[in-house]
Coordinates of C-alpha atoms in Angstrom, one line a residue:
Chain A
M25 CA 60.2 -58.9 25.0
T26 CA 61.0 -58.0 21.5
D27 CA 60.6 -54.6 20.3
T28 CA 58.3 -51.6 20.5
A29 CA 56.6 -52.2 17.5
R30 CA 54.1 -54.1 19.7
V31 CA 52.4 -50.4 20.3
T32 CA 51.5 -48.5 17.7
L33 CA 49.5 -45.2 17.1
A34 CA 47.1 -47.4 14.7
D35 CA 46.3 -49.5 18.4
V36 CA 45.9 -46.4 20.4
R37 CA 43.5 -44.9 17.4
A38 CA 41.8 -48.8 18.1
A39 CA 41.7 -48.1 21.7
A40 CA 40.0 -44.7 21.3
E41 CA 37.5 -45.9 18.9
R42 CA 36.6 -49.0 21.6
I43 CA 36.4 -46.8 24.9
E44 CA 34.5 -44.1 23.2
G45 CA 30.8 -43.6 24.7
T46 CA 32.6 -45.6 27.6
A47 CA 35.3 -43.3 29.0
H48 CA 35.2 -39.8 29.3
R49 CA 36.4 -37.3 27.1
T50 CA 37.9 -35.6 29.7
P51 CA 38.2 -31.6 29.6
V52 CA 41.2 -29.2 28.7
L53 CA 41.5 -26.5 31.3
R54 CA 43.7 -23.5 30.7
S55 CA 44.2 -20.6 33.8
R56 CA 45.8 -17.3 33.1
T57 CA 47.8 -17.6 36.4
L58 CA 49.1 -20.9 35.4
D59 CA 50.5 -19.9 32.3
R60 CA 52.0 -16.6 33.8
L61 CA 53.8 -19.0 36.4
A62 CA 55.1 -21.3 33.7
G63 CA 56.1 -18.7 31.2
A64 CA 54.0 -21.1 28.5
H65 CA 50.8 -21.4 27.0
V66 CA 49.7 -25.0 29.6
L67 CA 47.0 -26.9 28.4
V68 CA 46.1 -29.1 31.1
K69 CA 44.3 -32.6 30.4
C70 CA 42.3 -33.6 33.4
E71 CA 42.1 -37.3 34.0
N72 CA 41.1 -36.7 37.7
F73 CA 37.2 -36.2 35.6
Q74 CA 38.2 -39.4 34.1
R75 CA 35.9 -42.4 35.2
I76 CA 36.7 -44.0 38.4
G77 CA 39.3 -40.6 38.7
A78 CA 42.1 -41.6 36.8
F79 CA 43.3 -42.4 33.2
K80 CA 43.3 -46.1 34.7
F81 CA 40.4 -47.0 33.3
R82 CA 41.3 -46.5 29.7
G83 CA 44.1 -49.0 29.8
A84 CA 41.8 -51.3 31.9
Y85 CA 38.8 -51.2 29.9
N86 CA 40.5 -51.2 26.3
A87 CA 42.1 -54.6 27.5
A88 CA 39.1 -55.9 28.8
S89 CA 36.6 -55.0 25.7
R90 CA 39.4 -57.3 23.6
L91 CA 38.9 -60.6 25.4
S92 CA 37.1 -63.3 23.8
E93 CA 33.6 -64.1 25.0
E94 CA 35.0 -67.0 26.7
Q95 CA 37.3 -65.0 28.3
L96 CA 34.9 -63.0 29.3
A97 CA 32.7 -65.0 30.7
R98 CA 35.2 -66.9 33.2
G99 CA 36.0 -63.3 34.5
I100 CA 38.5 -60.5 34.6
A101 CA 41.4 -60.0 37.9
A102 CA 43.8 -58.0 38.7
Y103 CA 46.5 -56.7 41.2
S104 CA 46.5 -53.4 42.6
S105 CA 46.4 -50.9 45.9
G106 CA 45.6 -48.1 43.8
N107 CA 43.4 -46.8 40.5
H108 CA 43.9 -49.7 38.6
A109 CA 41.9 -52.1 40.9
Q110 CA 39.0 -49.3 40.2
A111 CA 39.7 -49.8 37.0
V112 CA 39.8 -53.1 36.2
A113 CA 36.1 -53.7 38.4
L114 CA 34.7 -51.0 36.8
A115 CA 35.7 -52.4 33.4
A116 CA 34.3 -55.9 33.9
R117 CA 30.9 -54.4 35.2
E118 CA 30.9 -52.6 32.4
L119 CA 31.6 -55.6 30.0
G120 CA 29.1 -57.5 32.1
T121 CA 31.4 -59.9 33.8
T122 CA 33.1 -59.7 37.2
A123 CA 36.6 -59.0 38.6
V124 CA 38.3 -60.2 41.4
I125 CA 40.9 -57.9 42.7
L126 CA 44.1 -58.9 44.6
M127 CA 44.8 -55.7 47.5
P128 CA 47.5 -55.5 50.0
E129 CA 45.5 -55.9 53.6
D130 CA 46.2 -52.6 54.6
T131 CA 44.5 -51.0 51.8
P132 CA 42.6 -48.0 52.8
A133 CA 39.1 -48.6 53.3
A134 CA 38.1 -45.5 50.9
K135 CA 39.6 -47.4 48.0
L136 CA 38.6 -50.9 49.5
D137 CA 34.9 -49.8 49.2
A138 CA 35.1 -48.2 45.9
T139 CA 36.7 -51.3 44.3
V140 CA 33.4 -53.3 46.0
G141 CA 31.3 -50.7 45.0
Y142 CA 31.8 -51.6 41.8
G143 CA 31.1 -55.1 42.1
A144 CA 34.5 -56.5 42.5
E145 CA 35.4 -59.5 44.7
V146 CA 38.9 -58.3 46.7
V147 CA 40.8 -61.0 47.9
S148 CA 43.9 -59.8 50.1
Y149 CA 47.3 -60.3 51.2
D150 CA 50.1 -59.4 53.6
R151 CA 51.7 -56.9 51.1
Y152 CA 55.2 -57.6 53.8
T153 CA 55.8 -61.6 53.1
G154 CA 53.4 -61.7 49.9
D155 CA 54.9 -61.1 46.2
R156 CA 51.7 -59.7 44.3
V157 CA 52.6 -60.6 40.8
A158 CA 53.0 -63.9 41.8
L159 CA 50.0 -64.5 44.1
G160 CA 48.1 -62.7 41.4
T161 CA 49.3 -64.6 38.7
A162 CA 48.2 -67.8 40.5
M163 CA 44.7 -66.6 41.8
A164 CA 43.9 -66.1 37.9
A165 CA 45.7 -69.7 36.9
E166 CA 43.5 -71.5 39.6
R167 CA 40.3 -69.6 38.8
G168 CA 40.3 -69.5 35.2
L169 CA 40.4 -65.5 35.5
T170 CA 41.9 -63.4 32.9
L171 CA 44.8 -60.8 34.2
I172 CA 44.8 -57.4 33.1
P173 CA 48.5 -56.1 34.3
P174 CA 48.4 -52.2 35.3
Y175 CA 51.3 -51.6 32.6
E176 CA 52.8 -54.7 31.2
H177 CA 50.1 -55.2 28.4
P178 CA 49.9 -53.5 24.8
H179 CA 46.5 -53.1 24.9
V180 CA 46.4 -51.4 28.3
I181 CA 49.5 -49.2 27.1
A182 CA 47.6 -48.3 23.9
G183 CA 44.3 -47.7 25.7
Q184 CA 46.5 -45.4 28.4
G185 CA 47.7 -43.5 25.0
T186 CA 43.7 -42.3 24.0
A187 CA 44.2 -39.6 26.7
A188 CA 47.6 -37.5 24.7
L189 CA 45.5 -38.8 21.4
E190 CA 42.4 -36.6 22.9
L191 CA 44.5 -33.6 24.0
L192 CA 46.8 -33.3 20.9
E193 CA 43.6 -33.0 18.8
D194 CA 42.0 -30.5 21.2
A195 CA 45.2 -28.4 21.5
A196 CA 46.0 -27.7 18.0
G197 CA 49.4 -28.3 18.1
L198 CA 52.2 -28.9 21.2
D199 CA 55.8 -27.9 21.4
A200 CA 56.0 -30.5 24.7
L201 CA 53.9 -32.7 26.4
L202 CA 54.4 -33.7 30.5
V203 CA 53.5 -36.9 31.8
P204 CA 54.3 -38.8 35.0
V205 CA 55.9 -41.9 35.2
G206 CA 55.5 -44.8 37.4
G207 CA 55.5 -48.1 35.8
G208 CA 55.4 -46.4 32.6
G209 CA 52.1 -47.1 30.9
L210 CA 50.6 -44.2 30.5
M211 CA 54.7 -43.1 29.2
A212 CA 54.5 -45.1 26.5
G213 CA 51.2 -44.9 25.4
S214 CA 51.3 -41.1 25.6
A215 CA 54.8 -41.2 23.6
T216 CA 53.6 -43.5 21.4
A217 CA 50.5 -41.5 20.4
V218 CA 52.5 -37.7 20.3
K219 CA 55.8 -39.3 18.6
G220 CA 53.2 -40.9 15.6
V221 CA 51.1 -37.7 15.4
S222 CA 53.4 -35.0 16.4
G223 CA 57.0 -35.7 15.5
G224 CA 58.5 -32.8 16.4
T225 CA 56.3 -32.6 19.8
R226 CA 58.9 -32.8 22.7
V227 CA 57.8 -36.0 25.2
V228 CA 58.7 -35.7 28.7
G229 CA 58.5 -37.6 32.0
V230 CA 58.2 -36.7 35.4
E231 CA 59.2 -38.7 38.7
P232 CA 59.4 -37.8 41.8
Q233 CA 63.0 -37.5 42.8
A234 CA 62.7 -40.2 45.3
G235 CA 61.2 -42.4 42.3
N236 CA 63.5 -41.9 39.4
D237 CA 64.0 -45.1 38.2
T238 CA 62.9 -44.6 34.6
Q239 CA 65.6 -41.2 34.4
Q240 CA 68.5 -43.4 35.9
S241 CA 67.5 -46.7 33.7
L242 CA 67.2 -44.0 30.6
A243 CA 70.9 -42.7 31.5
K244 CA 72.0 -46.4 31.7
G245 CA 70.2 -47.6 28.8
R246 CA 69.0 -50.3 30.5
R247 CA 66.4 -51.3 33.0
I248 CA 67.6 -50.6 36.7
S249 CA 66.3 -50.9 40.1
I250 CA 66.2 -48.5 43.0
P251 CA 65.4 -48.7 46.6
V252 CA 61.2 -48.7 46.9
P253 CA 60.8 -44.8 46.9
R254 CA 59.6 -43.4 49.9
T255 CA 57.0 -40.6 48.3
I256 CA 53.6 -39.0 48.4
A257 CA 52.7 -39.7 44.8
D258 CA 52.3 -43.2 45.6
G259 CA 51.2 -44.1 42.1
L260 CA 54.6 -43.1 40.9
A261 CA 56.2 -45.6 43.3
A262 CA 57.7 -47.7 41.5
D263 CA 61.6 -49.1 41.5
T264 CA 62.0 -50.4 38.2
P265 CA 60.6 -49.5 34.6
G266 CA 58.4 -52.0 32.8
E267 CA 60.2 -54.2 30.6
L268 CA 57.4 -53.4 27.6
T269 CA 57.2 -49.9 28.7
F270 CA 60.8 -49.3 29.4
S271 CA 61.2 -50.5 25.6
I272 CA 58.7 -47.9 24.3
N273 CA 59.9 -45.1 26.5
R274 CA 63.6 -45.7 25.8
R275 CA 62.7 -44.8 22.4
L276 CA 60.8 -42.6 22.2
V277 CA 60.6 -40.4 25.4
D278 CA 62.7 -37.4 24.9
E279 CA 63.4 -36.8 28.4
V280 CA 62.7 -37.4 32.1
V281 CA 63.0 -34.5 35.0
T282 CA 62.2 -35.1 38.7
V283 CA 60.4 -32.9 41.1
A284 CA 60.7 -32.7 45.2
E285 CA 57.8 -33.9 47.2
D286 CA 57.1 -30.4 48.5
E287 CA 57.0 -29.1 44.9
I288 CA 54.4 -32.0 44.0
R289 CA 52.5 -30.3 47.0
E290 CA 52.6 -26.9 45.9
A291 CA 51.6 -28.1 42.4
M292 CA 48.5 -29.6 44.3
R293 CA 47.9 -26.3 45.9
L294 CA 48.2 -24.3 42.9
A295 CA 45.1 -26.6 41.7
F296 CA 43.4 -26.5 43.9
E297 CA 43.1 -22.3 44.4
R298 CA 43.5 -21.4 40.8
L299 CA 42.2 -24.4 38.5
K300 CA 39.8 -25.0 41.2
I301 CA 40.3 -28.7 40.9
V302 CA 41.7 -32.0 42.6
V303 CA 44.7 -33.7 42.1
E304 CA 46.1 -36.5 43.6
P305 CA 49.9 -36.2 44.7
S306 CA 51.3 -38.7 41.8
G307 CA 48.7 -36.7 39.2
A308 CA 50.7 -33.1 40.0
V309 CA 53.8 -33.8 39.3
G310 CA 53.4 -32.8 35.6
L311 CA 52.1 -29.2 37.1
A312 CA 55.1 -29.3 39.4
A313 CA 57.4 -29.9 36.9
L314 CA 56.0 -26.6 35.0
L315 CA 55.8 -24.4 38.0
F316 CA 59.4 -25.0 39.2
H317 CA 60.9 -24.6 35.7
R318 CA 62.3 -28.2 34.9
L319 CA 62.2 -27.7 30.9
A320 CA 64.8 -24.7 30.4
P321 CA 64.1 -23.2 27.7
V322 CA 60.3 -23.7 28.7
P323 CA 58.8 -24.4 24.9
P324 CA 55.8 -22.2 24.1
R325 CA 52.9 -24.4 23.8
V326 CA 53.0 -27.3 26.7
G327 CA 50.4 -30.1 27.1
V328 CA 50.6 -31.7 30.7
I329 CA 47.9 -34.9 31.8
I330 CA 47.1 -35.0 35.4
S331 CA 46.6 -38.5 35.7
G332 CA 44.5 -38.6 38.5
G333 CA 42.1 -37.4 41.5
N334 CA 41.7 -39.4 44.0
I335 CA 42.6 -38.4 46.9
G336 CA 40.4 -38.1 50.1
A337 CA 39.6 -34.4 51.9
G338 CA 41.4 -35.4 55.1
R339 CA 44.5 -36.8 53.5
F340 CA 44.4 -33.7 51.5
A341 CA 44.5 -31.6 54.3
E342 CA 47.0 -33.6 55.9
L343 CA 49.5 -33.3 53.2
L344 CA 48.9 -29.0 52.6
K345 CA 49.3 -27.8 56.5
D346 CA 51.7 -26.0 56.7
Chain B
M1 CA 11.4 0.4 42.4
T2 CA 8.3 -0.4 40.5
D3 CA 8.3 -3.6 38.9
T4 CA 10.3 -6.9 37.7
A5 CA 9.2 -5.8 34.1
R6 CA 13.1 -4.3 34.6
V7 CA 14.6 -7.7 33.9
T8 CA 13.5 -9.5 31.1
L9 CA 14.4 -12.7 29.2
A10 CA 15.5 -10.5 26.1
D11 CA 18.2 -9.0 29.1
V12 CA 19.5 -12.0 30.0
R13 CA 20.1 -13.0 26.2
A14 CA 21.6 -9.6 25.1
A15 CA 23.9 -10.1 28.0
A16 CA 24.7 -13.4 27.1
E17 CA 25.9 -12.1 24.0
R18 CA 27.9 -9.1 25.5
I19 CA 29.7 -11.3 27.9
E20 CA 30.2 -14.1 24.9
G21 CA 34.2 -14.9 24.8
T22 CA 35.2 -12.4 27.9
A23 CA 33.6 -15.1 30.3
H24 CA 33.8 -18.3 30.1
R25 CA 30.8 -21.0 29.2
T26 CA 31.5 -22.9 31.7
P27 CA 31.0 -26.9 32.0
V28 CA 28.0 -28.8 33.0
L29 CA 29.4 -31.7 35.2
R30 CA 27.7 -35.2 35.8
S31 CA 28.6 -38.0 38.6
R32 CA 27.1 -41.5 38.7
T33 CA 27.5 -41.2 43.0
L34 CA 25.6 -37.6 43.2
D35 CA 22.7 -39.1 40.9
R36 CA 22.4 -42.4 43.1
L37 CA 22.8 -39.9 46.2
A38 CA 20.4 -37.3 45.5
G39 CA 17.8 -39.8 43.4
A40 CA 17.5 -38.0 40.2
H41 CA 19.8 -36.9 37.5
V42 CA 21.4 -33.8 38.6
L43 CA 23.3 -31.4 36.1
V44 CA 25.9 -29.5 38.1
K45 CA 26.7 -25.6 36.3
C46 CA 30.3 -25.1 37.6
E47 CA 30.8 -21.3 38.1
N48 CA 33.6 -22.6 40.2
F49 CA 35.0 -22.5 36.5
Q50 CA 34.0 -19.1 35.7
R51 CA 37.0 -16.0 35.5
I52 CA 37.8 -15.0 39.1
G53 CA 36.4 -18.2 40.0
A54 CA 33.0 -17.6 40.9
F55 CA 29.5 -16.4 38.6
K56 CA 30.1 -12.3 39.7
F57 CA 32.0 -11.7 36.5
R58 CA 28.7 -12.2 34.4
G59 CA 27.2 -9.5 36.0
A60 CA 29.7 -7.0 36.7
Y61 CA 31.0 -7.1 33.4
N62 CA 27.3 -6.9 31.9
A63 CA 27.1 -4.0 33.7
A64 CA 30.3 -2.3 33.2
S65 CA 29.8 -2.9 29.5
R66 CA 26.8 -0.9 29.5
L67 CA 28.4 2.4 30.4
S68 CA 29.6 4.9 27.9
E69 CA 32.7 5.8 26.9
E70 CA 32.3 9.0 29.2
Q71 CA 31.9 6.7 32.2
L72 CA 34.2 4.1 31.2
A73 CA 37.3 6.8 31.3
R74 CA 36.2 8.1 34.5
G75 CA 36.7 4.6 36.0
I76 CA 34.4 2.3 37.9
A77 CA 34.1 1.4 41.8
A78 CA 32.4 -1.1 44.1
Y79 CA 31.9 -2.2 47.5
S80 CA 32.9 -5.4 48.2
S81 CA 34.9 -8.1 50.7
G82 CA 34.1 -11.0 48.9
N83 CA 34.3 -12.1 44.7
H84 CA 32.4 -8.7 43.7
A85 CA 35.4 -7.0 44.0
Q86 CA 38.0 -9.3 41.9
A87 CA 34.9 -9.3 39.5
V88 CA 34.6 -5.2 38.7
A89 CA 38.3 -5.3 38.9
L90 CA 38.9 -7.9 36.2
A91 CA 35.6 -6.4 34.2
A92 CA 37.5 -2.9 34.4
R93 CA 40.5 -4.5 33.1
E94 CA 39.1 -6.3 29.8
L95 CA 37.4 -2.8 29.5
G96 CA 40.6 -0.6 29.4
T97 CA 39.5 1.2 32.2
T98 CA 40.2 1.5 36.2
A99 CA 38.3 0.3 39.4
V100 CA 38.6 1.7 42.6
I101 CA 37.0 -1.3 45.3
L102 CA 36.2 0.0 49.2
M103 CA 37.4 -3.3 51.1
P104 CA 37.0 -3.8 54.7
E105 CA 40.6 -3.4 56.7
D106 CA 40.5 -7.1 57.6
T107 CA 39.6 -8.3 54.2
P108 CA 41.9 -11.4 53.8
A109 CA 44.9 -10.8 52.4
A110 CA 44.4 -13.6 49.5
K111 CA 41.1 -12.1 48.2
L112 CA 42.8 -8.4 48.7
D113 CA 46.0 -9.3 46.7
A114 CA 43.5 -11.0 43.9
T115 CA 42.0 -7.9 43.8
V116 CA 45.1 -5.8 43.3
G117 CA 46.8 -8.7 40.8
Y118 CA 43.7 -7.5 38.6
G119 CA 44.9 -3.7 38.4
A120 CA 42.3 -2.4 40.8
E121 CA 42.7 -0.2 43.5
V122 CA 41.8 -0.7 47.1
V123 CA 40.4 1.9 49.9
S124 CA 39.7 0.0 53.0
Y125 CA 37.8 1.3 55.5
D126 CA 36.5 -0.3 59.2
R127 CA 33.5 -2.5 58.9
Y128 CA 32.7 -2.3 62.5
T129 CA 32.1 1.7 62.4
G130 CA 31.7 2.2 58.8
D131 CA 28.4 1.9 56.1
R132 CA 29.9 0.4 53.0
V133 CA 26.8 1.7 50.8
A134 CA 27.2 5.3 52.0
L135 CA 31.1 5.3 51.8
G136 CA 31.3 3.9 48.7
T137 CA 28.6 5.9 47.2
A138 CA 30.1 9.0 48.7
M139 CA 33.8 7.9 47.4
A140 CA 32.1 7.1 43.8
A141 CA 30.7 10.3 43.6
E142 CA 33.9 12.5 44.7
R143 CA 36.0 10.8 42.1
G144 CA 33.4 10.6 39.5
L145 CA 33.5 7.0 39.0
T146 CA 30.5 4.5 38.1
L147 CA 29.4 2.5 40.9
I148 CA 28.4 -1.3 40.1
P149 CA 26.6 -2.5 42.9
P150 CA 26.7 -6.3 43.8
Y151 CA 22.9 -7.3 42.9
E152 CA 20.9 -4.2 43.2
H153 CA 20.9 -3.7 39.2
P154 CA 19.0 -4.7 36.4
H155 CA 22.4 -5.6 34.3
V156 CA 24.0 -7.1 37.1
I157 CA 21.1 -9.2 37.7
A158 CA 21.0 -10.0 33.9
G159 CA 24.0 -10.8 33.6
Q160 CA 24.4 -13.4 36.4
G161 CA 21.1 -14.8 34.6
T162 CA 23.2 -15.9 31.8
A163 CA 24.7 -18.9 34.3
A164 CA 20.9 -20.7 34.0
L165 CA 20.5 -19.8 30.7
E166 CA 23.8 -21.8 29.7
L167 CA 22.6 -24.5 31.9
L168 CA 19.1 -24.5 30.2
E169 CA 20.5 -24.9 26.6
D170 CA 23.4 -27.6 27.4
A171 CA 20.7 -29.4 29.4
A172 CA 18.2 -30.0 27.1
G173 CA 15.3 -30.0 29.5
L174 CA 15.3 -29.7 33.5
D175 CA 12.3 -30.1 35.8
A176 CA 14.2 -28.0 38.4
L177 CA 16.8 -26.1 39.0
L178 CA 18.6 -24.9 42.6
V179 CA 20.1 -21.3 42.9
P180 CA 22.1 -20.2 46.2
V181 CA 20.5 -17.0 47.9
G182 CA 23.0 -14.5 49.2
G183 CA 21.7 -11.0 47.9
G184 CA 19.6 -12.5 45.7
G185 CA 21.2 -11.3 42.4
L186 CA 21.9 -14.9 40.9
M187 CA 18.3 -16.1 41.9
A188 CA 16.8 -13.3 40.4
G189 CA 18.9 -13.7 37.4
S190 CA 18.4 -17.2 37.0
A191 CA 15.0 -17.1 37.7
T192 CA 14.4 -14.6 35.0
A193 CA 16.3 -16.9 32.7
V194 CA 14.5 -20.1 33.5
K195 CA 10.9 -18.9 33.9
G196 CA 11.5 -17.3 30.5
V197 CA 12.8 -20.3 28.8
S198 CA 10.7 -23.2 30.3
G199 CA 7.6 -22.0 32.7
G200 CA 7.5 -25.7 33.9
T201 CA 10.9 -26.0 35.0
R202 CA 10.7 -25.0 39.3
V203 CA 12.6 -22.7 40.6
V204 CA 14.1 -23.4 44.4
G205 CA 16.5 -20.8 46.3
V206 CA 18.8 -22.1 48.3
E207 CA 19.7 -20.3 51.6
P208 CA 22.2 -21.3 55.2
Q209 CA 19.5 -21.8 57.9
A210 CA 21.3 -19.2 59.7
G211 CA 20.6 -16.8 57.2
N212 CA 17.5 -17.4 55.8
D213 CA 15.9 -13.9 54.9
T214 CA 14.5 -14.6 51.8
Q215 CA 12.8 -17.7 52.3
Q216 CA 10.9 -15.8 55.8
S217 CA 10.5 -12.4 53.6
L218 CA 8.9 -14.7 50.5
A219 CA 6.9 -16.3 53.7
K220 CA 5.5 -12.7 54.8
G221 CA 5.2 -11.4 51.5
R222 CA 7.4 -8.3 52.2
R223 CA 11.3 -7.7 53.3
I224 CA 12.0 -8.9 56.2
S225 CA 15.9 -7.8 58.1
I226 CA 17.2 -10.9 60.1
P227 CA 20.5 -10.8 62.6
V228 CA 23.5 -10.3 60.9
P229 CA 24.1 -14.4 59.8
R230 CA 27.1 -16.7 60.9
T231 CA 27.6 -19.1 58.6
I232 CA 30.4 -20.4 56.8
A233 CA 28.6 -19.3 53.4
D234 CA 29.8 -16.0 53.8
G235 CA 28.5 -15.1 50.1
L236 CA 25.1 -15.8 51.4
A237 CA 25.6 -13.9 54.8
A238 CA 22.8 -10.9 53.5
D239 CA 20.7 -9.8 56.3
T240 CA 17.6 -8.9 54.0
P241 CA 16.8 -9.4 50.6
G242 CA 17.5 -6.6 48.0
E243 CA 14.6 -4.6 46.9
L244 CA 15.0 -4.7 43.3
T245 CA 15.8 -8.9 43.8
F246 CA 13.2 -9.1 46.2
S247 CA 10.6 -7.8 43.7
I248 CA 11.6 -10.6 40.9
N249 CA 12.2 -13.5 43.4
R250 CA 8.6 -13.1 45.0
R251 CA 7.2 -13.3 41.4
L252 CA 9.6 -15.8 39.7
V253 CA 10.6 -18.3 43.2
D254 CA 8.9 -21.3 43.4
E255 CA 10.2 -22.1 46.6
V256 CA 13.4 -21.1 49.1
V257 CA 14.8 -24.2 51.4
T258 CA 17.5 -24.4 53.9
V259 CA 20.8 -26.3 54.6
A260 CA 22.7 -26.2 58.0
E261 CA 26.4 -25.8 58.4
D262 CA 26.9 -29.5 58.4
E263 CA 25.3 -30.1 55.2
I264 CA 26.8 -28.0 53.6
R265 CA 30.7 -29.1 54.5
E266 CA 29.2 -32.7 53.3
A267 CA 28.4 -31.5 50.0
M268 CA 32.3 -29.7 49.5
R269 CA 33.3 -32.9 50.7
L270 CA 31.6 -34.5 47.9
A271 CA 32.5 -32.6 45.4
F272 CA 36.2 -32.8 46.4
E273 CA 35.9 -36.2 46.7
R274 CA 33.4 -37.4 44.0
L275 CA 33.5 -34.5 41.5
K276 CA 36.8 -33.6 42.1
I277 CA 36.1 -30.1 42.0
V278 CA 36.7 -27.3 44.7
V279 CA 33.6 -25.3 46.3
E280 CA 33.2 -22.6 48.9
P281 CA 31.0 -22.9 51.3
S282 CA 28.4 -21.0 49.3
G283 CA 28.9 -22.5 46.4
A284 CA 28.2 -26.0 47.9
V285 CA 24.3 -25.0 49.4
G286 CA 22.4 -26.5 46.3
L287 CA 24.8 -29.9 46.3
A288 CA 23.5 -29.9 50.2
A289 CA 20.0 -29.5 49.2
L290 CA 20.0 -32.3 47.0
L291 CA 22.4 -34.9 49.2
F292 CA 19.9 -34.1 52.2
H293 CA 16.7 -34.1 50.5
R294 CA 15.4 -31.3 50.7
L295 CA 12.8 -31.5 47.6
A296 CA 10.3 -33.7 48.2
P297 CA 9.5 -35.2 45.9
V298 CA 12.8 -34.4 44.1
P299 CA 12.2 -34.0 40.4
P300 CA 13.7 -36.4 37.9
R301 CA 15.8 -33.9 36.2
V302 CA 17.4 -31.3 38.1
G303 CA 19.9 -28.3 37.8
V304 CA 22.1 -26.6 40.6
I305 CA 24.5 -24.1 40.2
I306 CA 27.9 -23.9 42.0
S307 CA 28.2 -20.3 42.5
G308 CA 31.9 -20.1 43.3
G309 CA 35.0 -22.1 44.1
N310 CA 37.2 -19.3 45.8
I311 CA 38.6 -21.0 48.9
G312 CA 42.0 -21.5 50.2
A313 CA 43.3 -24.6 50.9
G314 CA 44.5 -23.7 54.4
R315 CA 40.8 -22.8 55.0
F316 CA 39.4 -25.9 53.3
A317 CA 41.3 -28.3 55.6
E318 CA 40.2 -26.3 58.6
L319 CA 36.5 -26.6 57.8
L320 CA 36.4 -30.2 56.8
K321 CA 38.4 -31.2 59.8
D322 CA 36.7 -34.1 61.9

């Protein structure tokens, strides 16, 4: 992997053109209560209203839409237990092709059903004995499919950056942007967009305390691995940053802050009771960082990306019971 | 009470001008899943995103804003255990005056805190022994306050009609509109707007089965009273239609349908899991009517007003547990 020059603002702008009309331009919400609690003007970019319920559709569709006709005719593939599975399945359907998704045997029925519902074939594996990257790569090679990785791909990263680009267009100036960090694709795309458009805007990643592999890696100046994180923010449970994403984030991200599990729960509750929106745990870390004052001093005008809203009502109730 | 001519489309349009910039123009959401389940193109008007979390702010602010300077200087008053309390409290603050709200002693702390949080004085009464209309009227008279009733007032009704007016503007044609019916103010305002703008659009009220006082009253051609309804849709638990609202609804509403308590719960769950929005039970009855096919045949293009989203996460969890 050579350089961050592999993803530029121009790539993000090109992705924005490709996804226009297929991905939603999601709304930006405001809340006086949130402003008061955060001590700042907060602009909330709602990727929970994105298709498939999370930002992942942006990157998956951008990457898939750039494949050749021949590649598309053969089909695409992905490995994911989460939102990327649905994103690739829907991208395939939108592009008139088929997707094969490798998912753990113990994937919750709702996620499996949603993926199958978009027309994908699901192949299951044992997450305790199988290596999903190796299995996914082998499966794609055998069947002639093109693999769309969840974050280690310039077109995926450029697609994820379009959410921040839209927010910058709608916000009329931001002093800082808060972005959840898992594998780092949303972070890398967002940082590319923000620093390209508005160099003075502070770009801040947010991780669960238990899953701060990117924070630790930035401190050490190299990618480090941590024990597999135990966190309710399942989308952010990466144990090591991506190689490509880290090469970008190391250069462009100003800071990574962390939030506790209870703080994530409180942010979900605030989103529910005051913003009237459903946010999954991974999607709530930016709000949590604002509510619990992880930026000091807090900049006057802050954007935050709510990355997704895929959580069942039952699981939500379980997480928020006292 | 003489005639429905007391509220006209012109009144609703005038209200729209008055509330512009103070009330939110709420978004209209679409969902492919909802369309599939309903068998129609559904346009969801999201008053859960309105200020104070419900449509009630429209009517309260419109009515209060039309008071004389002298009336405003003396202050306004209301009786309510629900969203109207917060609506009048916020309207007073926005207009630089004070509000006194008569609320039952056993009002949930969250609602009481919210009302006080908007700067209102709360006076409590015993709902089992006191008559809120008599108490509220006496209190207002003693203290020289102007009472803003929850629905029996032309300016309140005209204000509530602005949500439907906005939806008609944004929807580019509707075959039917579904509206929750409690006291009938939202229904009367919506029907006035819809029939004024688009006479061919069917206007359908939705009540909980247990609280179908308006449905029964329409069938009999006169206002009838039912036993105090037991329903999770606390905002729709009226036991008799308003005199003014019924005089309008009798003329303009095509039909009232009802939904069961479990159907309301399922609609709340669908809103949460697919639309990613929080809807209170009273706000979900229109969605429930669509999901459970109360319109037969279902018109191709249907609007539905989600009237509010004020429900705590704990109460939500309790209602939706299996």
